[in-house]
């Protein structure tokens, strides 16, 4: 009796795939990373470069479960390094070390149809706390429509950074009726499609998209202004380890913080560090 | 008293006008029911004005007339050039071996063949002189009702089954009190009332096979059709139920024209006034029941009746 | 025959083995309940059932939780999930209602009216629609539909009228309902079409032979006969609808607001979040213990609701097997 | 007189133009029926329009952005869309996850269906098993994903992914495949059960009459007879696996590339992490961090193409080989 051949075709496919899988060289160490989706693009670049530098003796697996997932994973010891987009908070498990690897800064953005060039601290606060509801109340805007406030879900690192310098450090000041996006790109799409909206994005996302960057108290959000310390809302990405970094993790983090190659990669979309001091959580 | 004798009584002139009248007196308390209007508009003159064709029975005025009717499935003829005529109040049995086109012919009479995508027919079928293709299909089918080989009660209560056509056909849904007398009457005519009257809300699917088939008959006659088509109504039933249904056919033929397809020669002989024998799509012979069974004209009929083939 | 050489597998042991595999599934379900309830336990033990109630914005409450310590005190677990539960009922309810009407009409069209060629094309199309990954709908929603709604359907005066309560940006209850409807309709249509096709021909033919028009025959007999199948399909679709997370999180307006029916037309433009979409949105904070427990509590609620829906669907269609109608 | 023409003209042909009998006019129908009739046609046409719009949208996007080299290039980390490579790994991940999910779901689904239909004693137990499948079918995938994560992070399951002293990573092709099998299982089960129920009794009786045991009959006669149903159910299940996003993101790790876990050829791959087309689309669309929307559109077009292909395949399966054992009842909602 002939068996149903169709069911066994998949078996062949498995075999084929297994054969095609890259056969790793011997004596390879694998480092597992997991965490921030925001830091993911940067980490992908850095790990790829580091693999090449180390002649493939170190291999990386980089997941993107989200900052908190990465922190939990590293605390549980299921990954070697967690990636975080915000400094440690009191809800983090104890004994974690946060190593800064790069800086990013946050821009306030509006739709190109509403080309506001500058906002003051008071204006930003009034808008995000919903003390003003209409663009006609905002000097510098030619619109007379209702303002759409685009924010992020409560603990997005970018929101924390934005609030640190624009909203007296309190994310809770953001009007609860604001739209709260779970990713930068959703917020960016929303601002792009809605002329009445205002939001904030990390500069890496803001510069690549066709949005209007708003200067803050007369200072434009540029790398130069961040470097000379006039622009606020700057924060770090962190690599997180359980206890002080050791072994391969330590060398990888050290390489990011000090090598020229890493610096070059960071400069493609982020800012190099000014201080490499670790923070323990 | 045999079914045959009862039938003879039923046909003896005296009874028929009364029966006819009764069916007209029960005017449906439902406005807008086209059926009522159709019943009233039937004029005897119109039917009488048509010419007699081969196979016309002596009794009653002509109701249904087939001229050179052929039915096709795709390009294959299933019924070939059949001409016959059916009169008021008679029972016509269609007999013949399997696949001879009896059922197809029957289904053509109320245009049920239209449900088969590739079926078509030629020739003329006239109901009281009107080409049936010119009649609105729903009106035609409420005038020419049908009972199927397998009892097919709907999955609902007995009451809802019998009241089904009355309820669903009218533009306005009649209320239960309006329907009740009509449903009871139909059940009585179908001889089922006594058995089920205590519990009309029971599911029709719980009835026995014979009861189900009588329910289907009640359902078919509840809207007072003029002609009842029956497609081997007893073939799925046991002998006792068959006898009950045959009796019922005798009763019904008082005020209904019945065309019945049957496989069972003895049944045809018991209940029919006239018998038509079909073979491979051809109408071989049609005549009075006794004549067909005792003195068939055609060789094929004789052989079929004698059981040489079939 | 080589089989003969081997010792024949006894029927008894075969039955046991097969039964054991089958029971594995039941064990799996129990495991799932255990794990999810275990994760949700802190919320249940600290909050009882009061977290199902209303009061404040779940977004803010979850946000506050993320900043509590790694060993949060009971007071850190305070959440009032009613806006999310209400949002789930609202979106799923409307979507199921619309999907029911559409899928009934579509099934009738496919089974009874469509010309053979159209029918043959419709069926794979329905199956295709049922298989389209939700994320594709979400993509079209956020890229095309939400900006269109914002531009053409929401007026400035409407935005201004609720400006102090909530903002209308295009995404919201209406578009969410539309997309969820789009996602569950094919499933329902497929199930109802199957059931409709397995209605015995004799019933429909019988009704037509009594002089009913074809549509009336379908409505009065076929649909009535498959009523349990319709209810079952509705139950399954409702289970899918309450659990739809990713698409909802993309187009629902990004705020755990409770839309107010008294607002009339604006009601459908007000943002809304469901239990599932809130899980997706806040999943990044799963590391904070209080958030973890709260999200598991949401998942538990979703799990039990979907179980209840699919279980009642199963029980409703059991008697159908008597008529050999599709189940 | 009584005789009709017994032998008609030799070549009887149907009427050249089929007569259409008069139908009841729509106006004579009940108002509600008229409405339903209009609705039925509107919806029928509307569904066509929705599919056409959806396929059209992604066809245009696909034509714009889908290039053959994307299918054979590994994804690469990059700030710019141009440098981000193709989605070979996502395609491989989709195939691999589908195969693993199906390899688990098909045997369990078929076995369960066989037990329920052919044995099913005690009855209460078979009812429980049946309702379990229904419950699995209704469970939201986000809940399945969370369950998978919680389950496979237990140390017991460490061999399925990899472990550090603290516990198991819990994310791998094996663990995601196990969860995906739950997504595909109801389709396999329902199709198999329908096939079994539709298998004529005579077939089994013929086998019993030859002295075969019940299980031998099932294995040698019944199951081969319904292999088309099983294949159809499996294909539908495969479609559901391929279309799932939540489980991939939470339980497969959604890493950019397929990352093998060790140098052992097959096991290393199965214990490794990766991504699928859906997670690639999600990650590169606004819902993720939106790195490469054009690549996401291209992948979406490809995914839709695969789904269309699968559906076409389901249609074909029923027609392979000889005539089926039972009336081929093509169900939509298996």
Tab-separated table of N, CA and C in Angstrom, chain B residues 161-225:
chain	number	residue	atom	x	y	z
B	161	UNK	N	-44.675	22.763	9.583
B	161	UNK	CA	-44.539	22.071	8.306
B	161	UNK	C	-45.782	22.258	7.450
B	162	UNK	N	-46.951	21.988	8.060
B	162	UNK	CA	-48.179	22.030	7.274
B	162	UNK	C	-48.518	23.473	6.898
B	163	UNK	N	-48.269	24.382	7.839
B	163	UNK	CA	-48.592	25.775	7.552
B	163	UNK	C	-47.529	26.463	6.714
B	164	UNK	N	-46.493	25.702	6.368
B	164	UNK	CA	-45.298	26.294	5.758
B	164	UNK	C	-45.602	27.128	4.518
B	165	UNK	N	-46.257	26.493	3.539
B	165	UNK	CA	-46.457	27.189	2.274
B	165	UNK	C	-47.369	28.403	2.465
B	166	UNK	N	-48.431	28.213	3.276
B	166	UNK	CA	-49.353	29.324	3.496
B	166	UNK	C	-48.630	30.486	4.145
B	167	UNK	N	-47.756	30.151	5.054
B	167	UNK	CA	-47.089	31.183	5.826
B	167	UNK	C	-46.016	31.892	5.009
B	168	UNK	N	-45.274	31.114	4.266
B	168	UNK	CA	-44.101	31.684	3.608
B	168	UNK	C	-44.412	32.305	2.258
B	169	UNK	N	-45.588	31.907	1.685
B	169	UNK	CA	-45.862	32.394	0.339
B	169	UNK	C	-46.433	33.784	0.310
B	170	UNK	N	-47.229	34.072	1.307
B	170	UNK	CA	-47.907	35.359	1.268
B	170	UNK	C	-46.889	36.454	1.578
B	171	UNK	N	-47.208	37.638	1.149
B	171	UNK	CA	-46.272	38.728	1.406
B	171	UNK	C	-46.302	39.112	2.869
B	172	UNK	N	-47.504	38.977	3.463
B	172	UNK	CA	-47.581	39.250	4.892
B	172	UNK	C	-47.649	37.914	5.606
B	173	UNK	N	-46.888	37.749	6.644
B	173	UNK	CA	-46.870	36.489	7.381
B	173	UNK	C	-48.139	36.359	8.195
B	174	UNK	N	-48.967	35.342	7.897
B	174	UNK	CA	-50.207	35.186	8.666
B	174	UNK	C	-49.908	34.750	10.092
B	175	UNK	N	-50.826	35.118	10.988
B	175	UNK	CA	-50.661	34.706	12.386
B	175	UNK	C	-51.167	33.293	12.582
B	176	UNK	N	-50.760	32.738	13.706
B	176	UNK	CA	-51.105	31.352	13.975
B	176	UNK	C	-52.622	31.100	14.005
B	177	UNK	N	-53.413	31.969	14.672
B	177	UNK	CA	-54.855	31.702	14.692
B	177	UNK	C	-55.459	31.661	13.294
B	178	UNK	N	-54.902	32.464	12.374
B	178	UNK	CA	-55.425	32.429	11.006
B	178	UNK	C	-55.110	31.105	10.336
B	179	UNK	N	-53.956	30.571	10.686
B	179	UNK	CA	-53.500	29.356	10.004
B	179	UNK	C	-54.156	28.112	10.568
B	180	UNK	N	-54.474	28.165	11.851
B	180	UNK	CA	-54.863	26.949	12.557
B	180	UNK	C	-55.941	26.132	11.833
B	181	UNK	N	-57.074	26.763	11.458
B	181	UNK	CA	-58.104	25.948	10.793
B	181	UNK	C	-57.595	25.305	9.505
B	182	UNK	N	-56.790	26.042	8.765
B	182	UNK	CA	-56.299	25.504	7.486
B	182	UNK	C	-55.363	24.332	7.715
B	183	UNK	N	-54.515	24.460	8.730
B	183	UNK	CA	-53.574	23.383	9.028
B	183	UNK	C	-54.333	22.144	9.482
B	184	UNK	N	-55.293	22.358	10.386
B	184	UNK	CA	-56.065	21.215	10.866
B	184	UNK	C	-56.794	20.529	9.722
B	185	UNK	N	-57.341	21.336	8.839
B	185	UNK	CA	-58.080	20.771	7.721
B	185	UNK	C	-57.172	19.934	6.829
B	186	UNK	N	-55.978	20.474	6.567
B	186	UNK	CA	-55.035	19.740	5.716
B	186	UNK	C	-54.634	18.432	6.385
B	187	UNK	N	-54.404	18.500	7.686
B	187	UNK	CA	-54.024	17.272	8.404
B	187	UNK	C	-55.167	16.267	8.360
B	188	UNK	N	-56.395	16.761	8.463
B	188	UNK	CA	-57.539	15.851	8.396
B	188	UNK	C	-57.626	15.192	7.038
B	189	UNK	N	-57.465	16.012	5.998
B	189	UNK	CA	-57.542	15.453	4.641
B	189	UNK	C	-56.444	14.437	4.412
B	190	UNK	N	-55.302	14.665	5.037
B	190	UNK	CA	-54.189	13.723	4.856
B	190	UNK	C	-54.298	12.552	5.824
B	191	UNK	N	-55.365	12.540	6.632
B	191	UNK	CA	-55.583	11.421	7.522
B	191	UNK	C	-54.577	11.329	8.649
B	192	UNK	N	-53.980	12.442	8.993
B	192	UNK	CA	-52.945	12.401	10.020
B	192	UNK	C	-53.421	13.076	11.301
B	193	UNK	N	-54.524	13.807	11.186
B	193	UNK	CA	-54.931	14.675	12.284
B	193	UNK	C	-55.110	13.902	13.589
B	194	UNK	N	-55.820	12.762	13.493
B	194	UNK	CA	-56.127	12.015	14.714
B	194	UNK	C	-54.849	11.590	15.438
B	195	UNK	N	-53.823	11.265	14.655
B	195	UNK	CA	-52.611	10.733	15.265
B	195	UNK	C	-51.762	11.812	15.931
B	196	UNK	N	-51.873	13.025	15.471
B	196	UNK	CA	-50.926	14.032	15.962
B	196	UNK	C	-51.597	15.206	16.657
B	197	UNK	N	-52.926	15.206	16.753
B	197	UNK	CA	-53.588	16.451	17.136
B	197	UNK	C	-53.192	16.913	18.536
B	198	UNK	N	-52.801	15.973	19.371
B	198	UNK	CA	-52.446	16.390	20.725
B	198	UNK	C	-51.174	17.220	20.765
B	199	UNK	N	-50.367	17.067	19.767
B	199	UNK	CA	-49.020	17.630	19.888
B	199	UNK	C	-48.515	18.143	18.550
B	200	UNK	N	-49.122	19.219	18.080
B	200	UNK	CA	-48.704	19.768	16.778
B	200	UNK	C	-47.358	20.480	16.868
B	201	UNK	N	-46.902	20.703	18.088
B	201	UNK	CA	-45.627	21.398	18.240
B	201	UNK	C	-44.439	20.456	18.194
B	202	UNK	N	-44.732	19.157	18.090
B	202	UNK	CA	-43.645	18.179	18.074
B	202	UNK	C	-42.841	18.303	16.779
B	203	UNK	N	-41.563	17.940	16.871
B	203	UNK	CA	-40.738	17.994	15.665
B	203	UNK	C	-41.221	16.967	14.656
B	204	UNK	N	-41.327	17.401	13.416
B	204	UNK	CA	-41.819	16.504	12.375
B	204	UNK	C	-40.864	15.356	12.133
B	205	UNK	N	-39.614	15.548	12.496
B	205	UNK	CA	-38.625	14.496	12.237
B	205	UNK	C	-38.801	13.317	13.183
B	206	UNK	N	-39.626	13.498	14.228
B	206	UNK	CA	-39.843	12.404	15.178
B	206	UNK	C	-40.916	11.440	14.687
B	207	UNK	N	-41.656	11.806	13.644
B	207	UNK	CA	-42.739	10.949	13.150
B	207	UNK	C	-42.168	9.731	12.441
B	208	UNK	N	-43.012	8.690	12.320
B	208	UNK	CA	-42.580	7.502	11.572
B	208	UNK	C	-42.568	7.818	10.083
B	209	UNK	N	-41.970	6.932	9.299
B	209	UNK	CA	-41.837	7.182	7.863
B	209	UNK	C	-43.184	7.409	7.192
B	210	UNK	N	-44.159	6.549	7.508
B	210	UNK	CA	-45.469	6.686	6.890
B	210	UNK	C	-46.136	7.981	7.310
B	211	UNK	N	-46.009	8.306	8.593
B	211	UNK	CA	-46.589	9.564	9.071
B	211	UNK	C	-45.917	10.750	8.406
B	212	UNK	N	-44.596	10.650	8.252
B	212	UNK	CA	-43.869	11.746	7.615
B	212	UNK	C	-44.388	11.976	6.206
B	213	UNK	N	-44.623	10.866	5.476
B	213	UNK	CA	-45.061	11.032	4.101
B	213	UNK	C	-46.466	11.634	4.061
B	214	UNK	N	-47.312	11.248	5.006
B	214	UNK	CA	-48.641	11.851	5.044
B	214	UNK	C	-48.553	13.320	5.438
B	215	UNK	N	-47.594	13.607	6.290
B	215	UNK	CA	-47.377	15.013	6.647
B	215	UNK	C	-46.983	15.805	5.400
B	216	UNK	N	-46.131	15.197	4.582
B	216	UNK	CA	-45.718	15.884	3.356
B	216	UNK	C	-46.910	16.090	2.432
B	217	UNK	N	-47.810	15.111	2.429
B	217	UNK	CA	-49.020	15.275	1.608
B	217	UNK	C	-49.876	16.405	2.176
B	218	UNK	N	-50.027	16.402	3.507
B	218	UNK	CA	-50.799	17.483	4.138
B	218	UNK	C	-50.187	18.830	3.794
B	219	UNK	N	-48.866	18.882	3.827
B	219	UNK	CA	-48.158	20.121	3.538
B	219	UNK	C	-48.416	20.561	2.105
B	220	UNK	N	-48.445	19.544	1.196
B	220	UNK	CA	-48.618	19.865	-0.218
B	220	UNK	C	-50.041	20.310	-0.523
B	221	UNK	N	-51.037	19.779	0.232
B	221	UNK	CA	-52.432	20.134	-0.107
B	221	UNK	C	-52.962	21.273	0.743
B	222	UNK	N	-52.158	21.716	1.727
B	222	UNK	CA	-52.656	22.772	2.618
B	222	UNK	C	-52.976	24.030	1.842
B	223	UNK	N	-52.244	24.298	0.776
B	223	UNK	CA	-52.499	25.527	0.034
B	223	UNK	C	-53.477	25.285	-1.112
B	224	UNK	N	-54.195	24.166	-1.066
B	224	UNK	CA	-55.255	23.855	-2.037
B	224	UNK	C	-54.759	23.897	-3.479
B	225	UNK	N	-53.838	23.030	-3.799
B	225	UNK	CA	-53.395	22.993	-5.200
B	225	UNK	C	-54.468	22.367	-6.065
